[in-house]
């Protein structure tokens, strides 16, 4: 074994350890655990509200996503993603992003991290990966909560697609998983914006608020019809396109473009965060 | 913290740098679609049209983007409840829409409007015609007799262009103008220009696929040079779609209704016995019809009151002006509509 190989292995090992410790840290924070509980609770609330309304007005069935839940609990997963994608999931990612760099700087732990023989670039990549894991956890948890609560309240069975055809339960669950993954990629891209903002300040709350504001601002811009020329360039514009998974055959065009937009935003802001973090003065 | 004024200033530099990078990245992305004009053997309009007429694609599946910029206000909330047929028709005139199309031979077609989290579709499978609305969970069914074509069947683009050209030949300059790319495929550009300059339509540009000779895009350019209406394929695949695409079975729980034969479709114009008078021909046709303002509902009359007032020797009324269509609603209960300047409408109203 040559010296180079040993060093590569060691580097990989150190990356893994750092990543594991970062993920452990993210999931260990009490506020993050409470945040996950809130995401779960919202889906439960939505499920109960729909159940109550379905019991009051039986047979009153529209065709929107929320009415479809009454016929099949699995739709609650999609409905949950739909209501949480605008505010709560971005907020959760903003909290994680605020903690990522600004939080450590604020606590004074960032300089200890940098004392360890780890390059700043690699530390940032570890932080970015942990944000990705956080985004994935949030999206999958919402989908999972939807299935659990939905099936408990409404039962399961074949799903009716938006195109009017029926697909099996397994196929439906697979599509829900894909929807959660798609949402997670978008959230991770927002996480990269947050990571960049996090390198600009030493106040985690400022970074969190700024990131949440960016996402909210993007949603507002996306809702103004006069700005429709701008919409394709907005990060959040195609986030709701996961609903296209409920068409038969699945409509991928919007999601593919959406993924490219996510990746472009993610790459640009991760790079910007690296440019900034590389030369950042760690003053506290 | 020892961050002075300098550090704050530097932060903004980083923000600006990130913004510039983002713009550069997106420009890079959009350059992908801007490809130079492909070199194709030149074709005269007649040759191109003949090829379009002969085109017999085995089938294709495509996605179209439709954009409208007619200068109309957003019509959501006008014209009945959400999911209404009229509402669907009106909403097609504003904003952007995505349409999926599958075609296999003359009697297998499926067209689906896939906006937001709803789907409105028309599916033709041999002699079976289904209209589906996911919003209302409603399926409407009709049986088509052999050789008969109902008005509701989605027209193939080939047919649409043929019909259009037959109608406009006497009043229109038809030319081919260069080539282009639509949905990653080289296309010929067919340009129709109205001969009468009073028309609000500046040009109609149709992009025809250079190998399959199927129209892939159409643009209506208003006389001020803006795109008023456009439909363009964003992706297209010339392999015959699977038969299962055209099979439709109403899902359990959906409301299924049988449609009456197409004869019932003409009930709307005949309802109050008014037949429009037609003045002029071709691109500058003006239709004059009766319209009782007092019967209009509250929303419509409020909308009417917000329109600018116009008057002349023909009387007094209000002008609804869009990039492609003008309409005058007179106080004595007449409406003149046409894709012409308001002056032509006044002239048509004056002729009675």
mmCIF file of N, CA and C in Angstrom, chain B residues 214-316:
data_model
loop_
_atom_site.group_PDB
_atom_site.id
_atom_site.type_symbol
_atom_site.label_atom_id
_atom_site.label_comp_id
_atom_site.label_asym_id
_atom_site.label_seq_id
_atom_site.Cartn_x
_atom_site.Cartn_y
_atom_site.Cartn_z
ATOM 1 N N UNK B 214 -44.958 17.733 -39.623
ATOM 2 C CA UNK B 214 -46.068 17.966 -38.710
ATOM 3 C C UNK B 214 -45.814 19.322 -38.054
ATOM 4 N N UNK B 215 -46.831 20.192 -37.982
ATOM 5 C CA UNK B 215 -46.615 21.488 -37.323
ATOM 6 C C UNK B 215 -46.262 21.289 -35.849
ATOM 7 N N UNK B 216 -45.205 21.926 -35.407
ATOM 8 C CA UNK B 216 -44.781 21.791 -34.013
ATOM 9 C C UNK B 216 -45.019 23.068 -33.219
ATOM 10 N N UNK B 217 -45.248 24.180 -33.924
ATOM 11 C CA UNK B 217 -45.467 25.421 -33.191
ATOM 12 C C UNK B 217 -46.251 26.385 -34.060
ATOM 13 N N UNK B 218 -47.007 27.254 -33.425
ATOM 14 C CA UNK B 218 -47.718 28.302 -34.133
ATOM 15 C C UNK B 218 -47.694 29.549 -33.268
ATOM 16 N N UNK B 219 -47.471 30.695 -33.913
ATOM 17 C CA UNK B 219 -47.444 31.957 -33.172
ATOM 18 C C UNK B 219 -48.309 32.960 -33.899
ATOM 19 N N UNK B 220 -49.135 33.657 -33.150
ATOM 20 C CA UNK B 220 -49.879 34.778 -33.732
ATOM 21 C C UNK B 220 -49.233 36.045 -33.209
ATOM 22 N N UNK B 221 -48.651 36.813 -34.143
ATOM 23 C CA UNK B 221 -47.974 38.048 -33.757
ATOM 24 C C UNK B 221 -48.918 39.209 -34.040
ATOM 25 N N UNK B 222 -49.154 40.024 -33.018
ATOM 26 C CA UNK B 222 -50.029 41.184 -33.211
ATOM 27 C C UNK B 222 -49.319 42.229 -34.055
ATOM 28 N N UNK B 223 -50.083 43.202 -34.584
ATOM 29 C CA UNK B 223 -49.458 44.172 -35.494
ATOM 30 C C UNK B 223 -48.464 45.085 -34.788
ATOM 31 N N UNK B 224 -48.486 45.099 -33.435
ATOM 32 C CA UNK B 224 -47.460 45.871 -32.732
ATOM 33 C C UNK B 224 -46.194 45.033 -32.504
ATOM 34 N N UNK B 225 -46.159 43.823 -33.061
ATOM 35 C CA UNK B 225 -44.949 42.998 -32.985
ATOM 36 C C UNK B 225 -44.880 42.075 -31.786
ATOM 37 N N UNK B 226 -45.864 42.151 -30.882
ATOM 38 C CA UNK B 226 -45.809 41.287 -29.704
ATOM 39 C C UNK B 226 -46.460 39.941 -29.997
ATOM 40 N N UNK B 227 -46.020 38.910 -29.283
ATOM 41 C CA UNK B 227 -46.624 37.588 -29.410
ATOM 42 C C UNK B 227 -47.960 37.592 -28.682
ATOM 43 N N UNK B 228 -49.059 37.476 -29.403
ATOM 44 C CA UNK B 228 -50.355 37.494 -28.748
ATOM 45 C C UNK B 228 -50.755 36.095 -28.308
ATOM 46 N N UNK B 229 -50.507 35.131 -29.170
ATOM 47 C CA UNK B 229 -50.857 33.745 -28.867
ATOM 48 C C UNK B 229 -49.729 32.881 -29.382
ATOM 49 N N UNK B 230 -49.370 31.876 -28.637
ATOM 50 C CA UNK B 230 -48.398 30.950 -29.197
ATOM 51 C C UNK B 230 -48.591 29.568 -28.604
ATOM 52 N N UNK B 231 -48.432 28.587 -29.439
ATOM 53 C CA UNK B 231 -48.458 27.192 -29.015
ATOM 54 C C UNK B 231 -47.190 26.586 -29.570
ATOM 55 N N UNK B 232 -46.377 25.978 -28.728
ATOM 56 C CA UNK B 232 -45.143 25.390 -29.229
ATOM 57 C C UNK B 232 -44.844 24.107 -28.488
ATOM 58 N N UNK B 233 -44.367 23.118 -29.240
ATOM 59 C CA UNK B 233 -43.987 21.857 -28.618
ATOM 60 C C UNK B 233 -42.718 22.082 -27.802
ATOM 61 N N UNK B 234 -42.687 21.516 -26.601
ATOM 62 C CA UNK B 234 -41.454 21.558 -25.823
ATOM 63 C C UNK B 234 -40.748 20.214 -25.889
ATOM 64 N N UNK B 235 -41.501 19.164 -26.201
ATOM 65 C CA UNK B 235 -40.867 17.877 -26.440
ATOM 66 C C UNK B 235 -41.778 17.094 -27.373
ATOM 67 N N UNK B 236 -41.179 16.315 -28.244
ATOM 68 C CA UNK B 236 -41.984 15.546 -29.188
ATOM 69 C C UNK B 236 -41.265 14.247 -29.510
ATOM 70 N N UNK B 237 -42.053 13.177 -29.663
ATOM 71 C CA UNK B 237 -41.490 11.860 -29.924
ATOM 72 C C UNK B 237 -42.356 11.198 -30.995
ATOM 73 N N UNK B 238 -41.747 10.893 -32.143
ATOM 74 C CA UNK B 238 -42.531 10.378 -33.269
ATOM 75 C C UNK B 238 -42.625 8.864 -33.276
ATOM 76 N N UNK B 239 -42.684 8.242 -32.119
ATOM 77 C CA UNK B 239 -42.985 6.812 -32.106
ATOM 78 C C UNK B 239 -44.444 6.663 -31.714
ATOM 79 N N UNK B 240 -45.093 5.630 -32.269
ATOM 80 C CA UNK B 240 -46.515 5.442 -32.011
ATOM 81 C C UNK B 240 -46.742 5.108 -30.542
ATOM 82 N N UNK B 241 -47.604 5.888 -29.857
ATOM 83 C CA UNK B 241 -47.843 5.606 -28.436
ATOM 84 C C UNK B 241 -48.523 4.249 -28.246
ATOM 85 N N UNK B 242 -48.323 3.652 -27.095
ATOM 86 C CA UNK B 242 -48.937 2.359 -26.791
ATOM 87 C C UNK B 242 -50.460 2.495 -26.785
ATOM 88 N N UNK B 243 -51.145 1.406 -27.137
ATOM 89 C CA UNK B 243 -52.609 1.442 -27.191
ATOM 90 C C UNK B 243 -53.229 1.785 -25.833
ATOM 91 N N UNK B 244 -52.523 1.413 -24.763
ATOM 92 C CA UNK B 244 -53.082 1.643 -23.423
ATOM 93 C C UNK B 244 -53.272 3.130 -23.138
ATOM 94 N N UNK B 245 -52.525 3.974 -23.856
ATOM 95 C CA UNK B 245 -52.657 5.424 -23.667
ATOM 96 C C UNK B 245 -54.084 5.871 -23.996
ATOM 97 N N UNK B 246 -54.693 5.194 -24.982
ATOM 98 C CA UNK B 246 -56.004 5.639 -25.470
ATOM 99 C C UNK B 246 -57.167 4.923 -24.787
ATOM 100 N N UNK B 247 -56.829 3.990 -23.893
ATOM 101 C CA UNK B 247 -57.894 3.273 -23.192
ATOM 102 C C UNK B 247 -58.310 4.102 -21.988
ATOM 103 N N UNK B 248 -59.607 4.293 -21.826
ATOM 104 C CA UNK B 248 -60.067 5.046 -20.661
ATOM 105 C C UNK B 248 -61.222 4.316 -20.012
ATOM 106 N N UNK B 249 -61.113 4.100 -18.725
ATOM 107 C CA UNK B 249 -62.198 3.537 -17.952
ATOM 108 C C UNK B 249 -62.460 4.511 -16.815
ATOM 109 N N UNK B 250 -63.688 4.978 -16.656
ATOM 110 C CA UNK B 250 -63.933 5.937 -15.571
ATOM 111 C C UNK B 250 -63.597 5.301 -14.228
ATOM 112 N N UNK B 251 -62.893 6.017 -13.367
ATOM 113 C CA UNK B 251 -62.530 5.447 -12.071
ATOM 114 C C UNK B 251 -63.758 5.312 -11.177
ATOM 115 N N UNK B 252 -63.708 4.415 -10.196
ATOM 116 C CA UNK B 252 -64.852 4.278 -9.284
ATOM 117 C C UNK B 252 -65.096 5.580 -8.548
ATOM 118 N N UNK B 253 -66.350 5.917 -8.356
ATOM 119 C CA UNK B 253 -66.679 7.144 -7.628
ATOM 120 C C UNK B 253 -66.863 8.336 -8.536
ATOM 121 N N UNK B 254 -66.409 8.227 -9.799
ATOM 122 C CA UNK B 254 -66.549 9.357 -10.712
ATOM 123 C C UNK B 254 -67.974 9.398 -11.255
ATOM 124 N N UNK B 255 -68.402 10.613 -11.595
ATOM 125 C CA UNK B 255 -69.733 10.798 -12.154
ATOM 126 C C UNK B 255 -69.630 10.585 -13.666
ATOM 127 N N UNK B 256 -70.432 9.668 -14.200
ATOM 128 C CA UNK B 256 -70.365 9.367 -15.631
ATOM 129 C C UNK B 256 -71.653 9.822 -16.297
ATOM 130 N N UNK B 257 -71.535 10.628 -17.343
ATOM 131 C CA UNK B 257 -72.728 11.046 -18.081
ATOM 132 C C UNK B 257 -72.551 10.707 -19.550
ATOM 133 N N UNK B 258 -73.679 10.441 -20.212
ATOM 134 C CA UNK B 258 -73.654 10.178 -21.649
ATOM 135 C C UNK B 258 -73.925 11.479 -22.381
ATOM 136 N N UNK B 259 -73.100 11.764 -23.364
ATOM 137 C CA UNK B 259 -73.317 12.972 -24.155
ATOM 138 C C UNK B 259 -74.319 12.676 -25.249
ATOM 139 N N UNK B 260 -75.168 13.685 -25.558
ATOM 140 C CA UNK B 260 -76.085 13.536 -26.683
ATOM 141 C C UNK B 260 -75.292 13.696 -27.972
ATOM 142 N N UNK B 261 -75.832 13.222 -29.093
ATOM 143 C CA UNK B 261 -75.135 13.391 -30.365
ATOM 144 C C UNK B 261 -74.793 14.867 -30.601
ATOM 145 N N UNK B 262 -73.769 15.131 -31.435
ATOM 146 C CA UNK B 262 -73.254 16.493 -31.611
ATOM 147 C C UNK B 262 -74.313 17.521 -31.990
ATOM 148 N N UNK B 263 -75.504 17.102 -32.437
ATOM 149 C CA UNK B 263 -76.544 18.057 -32.816
ATOM 150 C C UNK B 263 -76.820 19.031 -31.676
ATOM 151 N N UNK B 264 -76.715 18.562 -30.442
ATOM 152 C CA UNK B 264 -76.983 19.397 -29.279
ATOM 153 C C UNK B 264 -75.964 20.495 -29.081
ATOM 154 N N UNK B 265 -74.850 20.382 -29.799
ATOM 155 C CA UNK B 265 -73.762 21.323 -29.550
ATOM 156 C C UNK B 265 -74.074 22.730 -30.033
ATOM 157 N N UNK B 266 -75.052 22.837 -30.957
ATOM 158 C CA UNK B 266 -75.311 24.150 -31.541
ATOM 159 C C UNK B 266 -76.358 24.930 -30.754
ATOM 160 N N UNK B 267 -76.714 24.448 -29.562
ATOM 161 C CA UNK B 267 -77.790 25.107 -28.830
ATOM 162 C C UNK B 267 -77.420 26.526 -28.388
ATOM 163 N N UNK B 268 -76.120 26.765 -28.179
ATOM 164 C CA UNK B 268 -75.735 28.059 -27.621
ATOM 165 C C UNK B 268 -76.041 29.243 -28.528
ATOM 166 N N UNK B 269 -75.536 29.283 -29.760
ATOM 167 C CA UNK B 269 -75.791 30.472 -30.581
ATOM 168 C C UNK B 269 -77.267 30.634 -30.916
ATOM 169 N N UNK B 270 -77.998 29.517 -31.027
ATOM 170 C CA UNK B 270 -79.387 29.599 -31.476
ATOM 171 C C UNK B 270 -80.336 29.985 -30.354
ATOM 172 N N UNK B 271 -79.823 30.038 -29.130
ATOM 173 C CA UNK B 271 -80.694 30.163 -27.965
ATOM 174 C C UNK B 271 -81.653 31.350 -28.059
ATOM 175 N N UNK B 272 -81.127 32.549 -28.326
ATOM 176 C CA UNK B 272 -82.039 33.691 -28.370
ATOM 177 C C UNK B 272 -82.316 34.165 -29.798
ATOM 178 N N UNK B 273 -82.079 33.287 -30.737
ATOM 179 C CA UNK B 273 -82.509 33.573 -32.098
ATOM 180 C C UNK B 273 -81.752 34.678 -32.796
ATOM 181 N N UNK B 274 -80.580 35.101 -32.266
ATOM 182 C CA UNK B 274 -79.827 36.157 -32.925
ATOM 183 C C UNK B 274 -78.745 35.532 -33.784
ATOM 184 N N UNK B 275 -78.666 36.021 -34.992
ATOM 185 C CA UNK B 275 -77.640 35.545 -35.900
ATOM 186 C C UNK B 275 -76.745 36.728 -36.218
ATOM 187 N N UNK B 276 -75.433 36.591 -36.087
ATOM 188 C CA UNK B 276 -74.593 37.765 -36.315
ATOM 189 C C UNK B 276 -74.594 38.191 -37.781
ATOM 190 N N UNK B 277 -74.571 39.501 -37.996
ATOM 191 C CA UNK B 277 -74.391 40.050 -39.333
ATOM 192 C C UNK B 277 -72.889 40.134 -39.572
ATOM 193 N N UNK B 278 -72.457 39.748 -40.760
ATOM 194 C CA UNK B 278 -71.030 39.761 -41.039
ATOM 195 C C UNK B 278 -70.709 40.877 -42.015
ATOM 196 N N UNK B 279 -69.754 41.711 -41.636
ATOM 197 C CA UNK B 279 -69.312 42.802 -42.497
ATOM 198 C C UNK B 279 -67.846 42.560 -42.825
ATOM 199 N N UNK B 280 -67.496 42.647 -44.108
ATOM 200 C CA UNK B 280 -66.114 42.426 -44.508
ATOM 201 C C UNK B 280 -65.810 40.949 -44.663
ATOM 202 N N UNK B 281 -64.553 40.636 -45.025
ATOM 203 C CA UNK B 281 -64.204 39.230 -45.214
ATOM 204 C C UNK B 281 -62.742 39.029 -44.843
ATOM 205 N N UNK B 282 -62.344 37.769 -44.812
ATOM 206 C CA UNK B 282 -60.953 37.434 -44.528
ATOM 207 C C UNK B 282 -60.548 37.853 -43.125
ATOM 208 N N UNK B 283 -59.345 38.425 -43.019
ATOM 209 C CA UNK B 283 -58.790 38.769 -41.710
ATOM 210 C C UNK B 283 -59.564 39.886 -41.044
ATOM 211 N N UNK B 284 -60.229 40.725 -41.852
ATOM 212 C CA UNK B 284 -60.849 41.918 -41.276
ATOM 213 C C UNK B 284 -62.362 41.779 -41.163
ATOM 214 N N UNK B 285 -62.852 40.527 -41.043
ATOM 215 C CA UNK B 285 -64.278 40.301 -40.856
ATOM 216 C C UNK B 285 -64.732 40.910 -39.535
ATOM 217 N N UNK B 286 -65.872 41.599 -39.591
ATOM 218 C CA UNK B 286 -66.458 42.136 -38.370
ATOM 219 C C UNK B 286 -67.820 41.488 -38.193
ATOM 220 N N UNK B 287 -68.076 40.954 -37.018
ATOM 221 C CA UNK B 287 -69.376 40.362 -36.733
ATOM 222 C C UNK B 287 -70.164 41.324 -35.868
ATOM 223 N N UNK B 288 -71.404 41.630 -36.279
ATOM 224 C CA UNK B 288 -72.271 42.499 -35.497
ATOM 225 C C UNK B 288 -73.435 41.659 -35.015
ATOM 226 N N UNK B 289 -73.672 41.673 -33.721
ATOM 227 C CA UNK B 289 -74.739 40.849 -33.184
ATOM 228 C C UNK B 289 -75.467 41.612 -32.081
ATOM 229 N N UNK B 290 -76.644 41.093 -31.707
ATOM 230 C CA UNK B 290 -77.426 41.752 -30.658
ATOM 231 C C UNK B 290 -76.944 41.276 -29.297
ATOM 232 N N UNK B 291 -76.947 42.191 -28.341
ATOM 233 C CA UNK B 291 -76.519 41.837 -26.992
ATOM 234 C C UNK B 291 -77.252 42.727 -26.017
ATOM 235 N N UNK B 292 -78.095 42.119 -25.195
ATOM 236 C CA UNK B 292 -78.882 42.919 -24.258
ATOM 237 C C UNK B 292 -78.072 43.168 -22.993
ATOM 238 N N UNK B 293 -77.638 44.423 -22.854
ATOM 239 C CA UNK B 293 -76.784 44.779 -21.715
ATOM 240 C C UNK B 293 -77.510 44.551 -20.393
ATOM 241 N N UNK B 294 -78.828 44.791 -20.387
ATOM 242 C CA UNK B 294 -79.567 44.710 -19.128
ATOM 243 C C UNK B 294 -79.615 43.274 -18.593
ATOM 244 N N UNK B 295 -79.429 42.294 -19.500
ATOM 245 C CA UNK B 295 -79.483 40.899 -19.056
ATOM 246 C C UNK B 295 -78.166 40.432 -18.446
ATOM 247 N N UNK B 296 -77.102 41.199 -18.662
ATOM 248 C CA UNK B 296 -75.786 40.796 -18.164
ATOM 249 C C UNK B 296 -75.797 40.744 -16.642
ATOM 250 N N UNK B 297 -75.085 39.782 -16.068
ATOM 251 C CA UNK B 297 -75.074 39.687 -14.607
ATOM 252 C C UNK B 297 -74.189 40.787 -14.023
ATOM 253 N N UNK B 298 -74.151 40.818 -12.689
ATOM 254 C CA UNK B 298 -73.503 41.935 -12.010
ATOM 255 C C UNK B 298 -72.016 42.069 -12.364
ATOM 256 N N UNK B 299 -71.316 40.935 -12.326
ATOM 257 C CA UNK B 299 -69.881 40.983 -12.608
ATOM 258 C C UNK B 299 -69.640 41.537 -14.003
ATOM 259 N N UNK B 300 -70.430 41.038 -14.961
ATOM 260 C CA UNK B 300 -70.231 41.438 -16.346
ATOM 261 C C UNK B 300 -70.537 42.921 -16.536
ATOM 262 N N UNK B 301 -71.619 43.401 -15.890
ATOM 263 C CA UNK B 301 -71.959 44.810 -16.108
ATOM 264 C C UNK B 301 -70.967 45.725 -15.401
ATOM 265 N N UNK B 302 -70.430 45.257 -14.270
ATOM 266 C CA UNK B 302 -69.396 46.041 -13.595
ATOM 267 C C UNK B 302 -68.158 46.126 -14.483
ATOM 268 N N UNK B 303 -67.846 45.000 -15.096
ATOM 269 C CA UNK B 303 -66.694 44.929 -15.993
ATOM 270 C C UNK B 303 -66.907 45.873 -17.176
ATOM 271 N N UNK B 304 -68.173 45.862 -17.667
ATOM 272 C CA UNK B 304 -68.525 46.680 -18.821
ATOM 273 C C UNK B 304 -68.352 48.157 -18.498
ATOM 274 N N UNK B 305 -68.767 48.533 -17.255
ATOM 275 C CA UNK B 305 -68.682 49.942 -16.853
ATOM 276 C C UNK B 305 -67.242 50.419 -16.775
ATOM 277 N N UNK B 306 -66.305 49.477 -16.573
ATOM 278 C CA UNK B 306 -64.902 49.882 -16.431
ATOM 279 C C UNK B 306 -64.241 50.116 -17.790
ATOM 280 N N UNK B 307 -64.952 49.777 -18.869
ATOM 281 C CA UNK B 307 -64.366 49.961 -20.198
ATOM 282 C C UNK B 307 -64.497 51.411 -20.651
ATOM 283 N N UNK B 308 -63.569 51.885 -21.462
ATOM 284 C CA UNK B 308 -63.644 53.276 -21.925
ATOM 285 C C UNK B 308 -64.862 53.504 -22.835
ATOM 286 N N UNK B 309 -65.469 54.696 -22.713
ATOM 287 C CA UNK B 309 -66.628 55.022 -23.536
ATOM 288 C C UNK B 309 -66.182 55.544 -24.897
ATOM 289 N N UNK B 310 -66.906 55.171 -25.929
ATOM 290 C CA UNK B 310 -66.622 55.683 -27.264
ATOM 291 C C UNK B 310 -67.942 56.092 -27.891
ATOM 292 N N UNK B 311 -67.889 57.054 -28.807
ATOM 293 C CA UNK B 311 -69.121 57.442 -29.491
ATOM 294 C C UNK B 311 -68.795 57.971 -30.882
ATOM 295 N N UNK B 312 -69.802 58.019 -31.733
ATOM 296 C CA UNK B 312 -69.632 58.498 -33.097
ATOM 297 C C UNK B 312 -70.978 58.568 -33.764
ATOM 298 N N UNK B 313 -70.957 58.708 -35.100
ATOM 299 C CA UNK B 313 -72.214 58.816 -35.829
ATOM 300 C C UNK B 313 -73.046 57.535 -35.684
ATOM 301 N N UNK B 314 -72.373 56.421 -35.365
ATOM 302 C CA UNK B 314 -73.067 55.128 -35.218
ATOM 303 C C UNK B 314 -73.775 54.997 -33.879
ATOM 304 N N UNK B 315 -73.495 55.919 -32.952
ATOM 305 C CA UNK B 315 -74.113 55.818 -31.642
ATOM 306 C C UNK B 315 -73.091 55.965 -30.548
ATOM 307 N N UNK B 316 -73.364 55.289 -29.430
ATOM 308 C CA UNK B 316 -72.541 55.460 -28.247
ATOM 309 C C UNK B 316 -72.347 54.094 -27.599
#
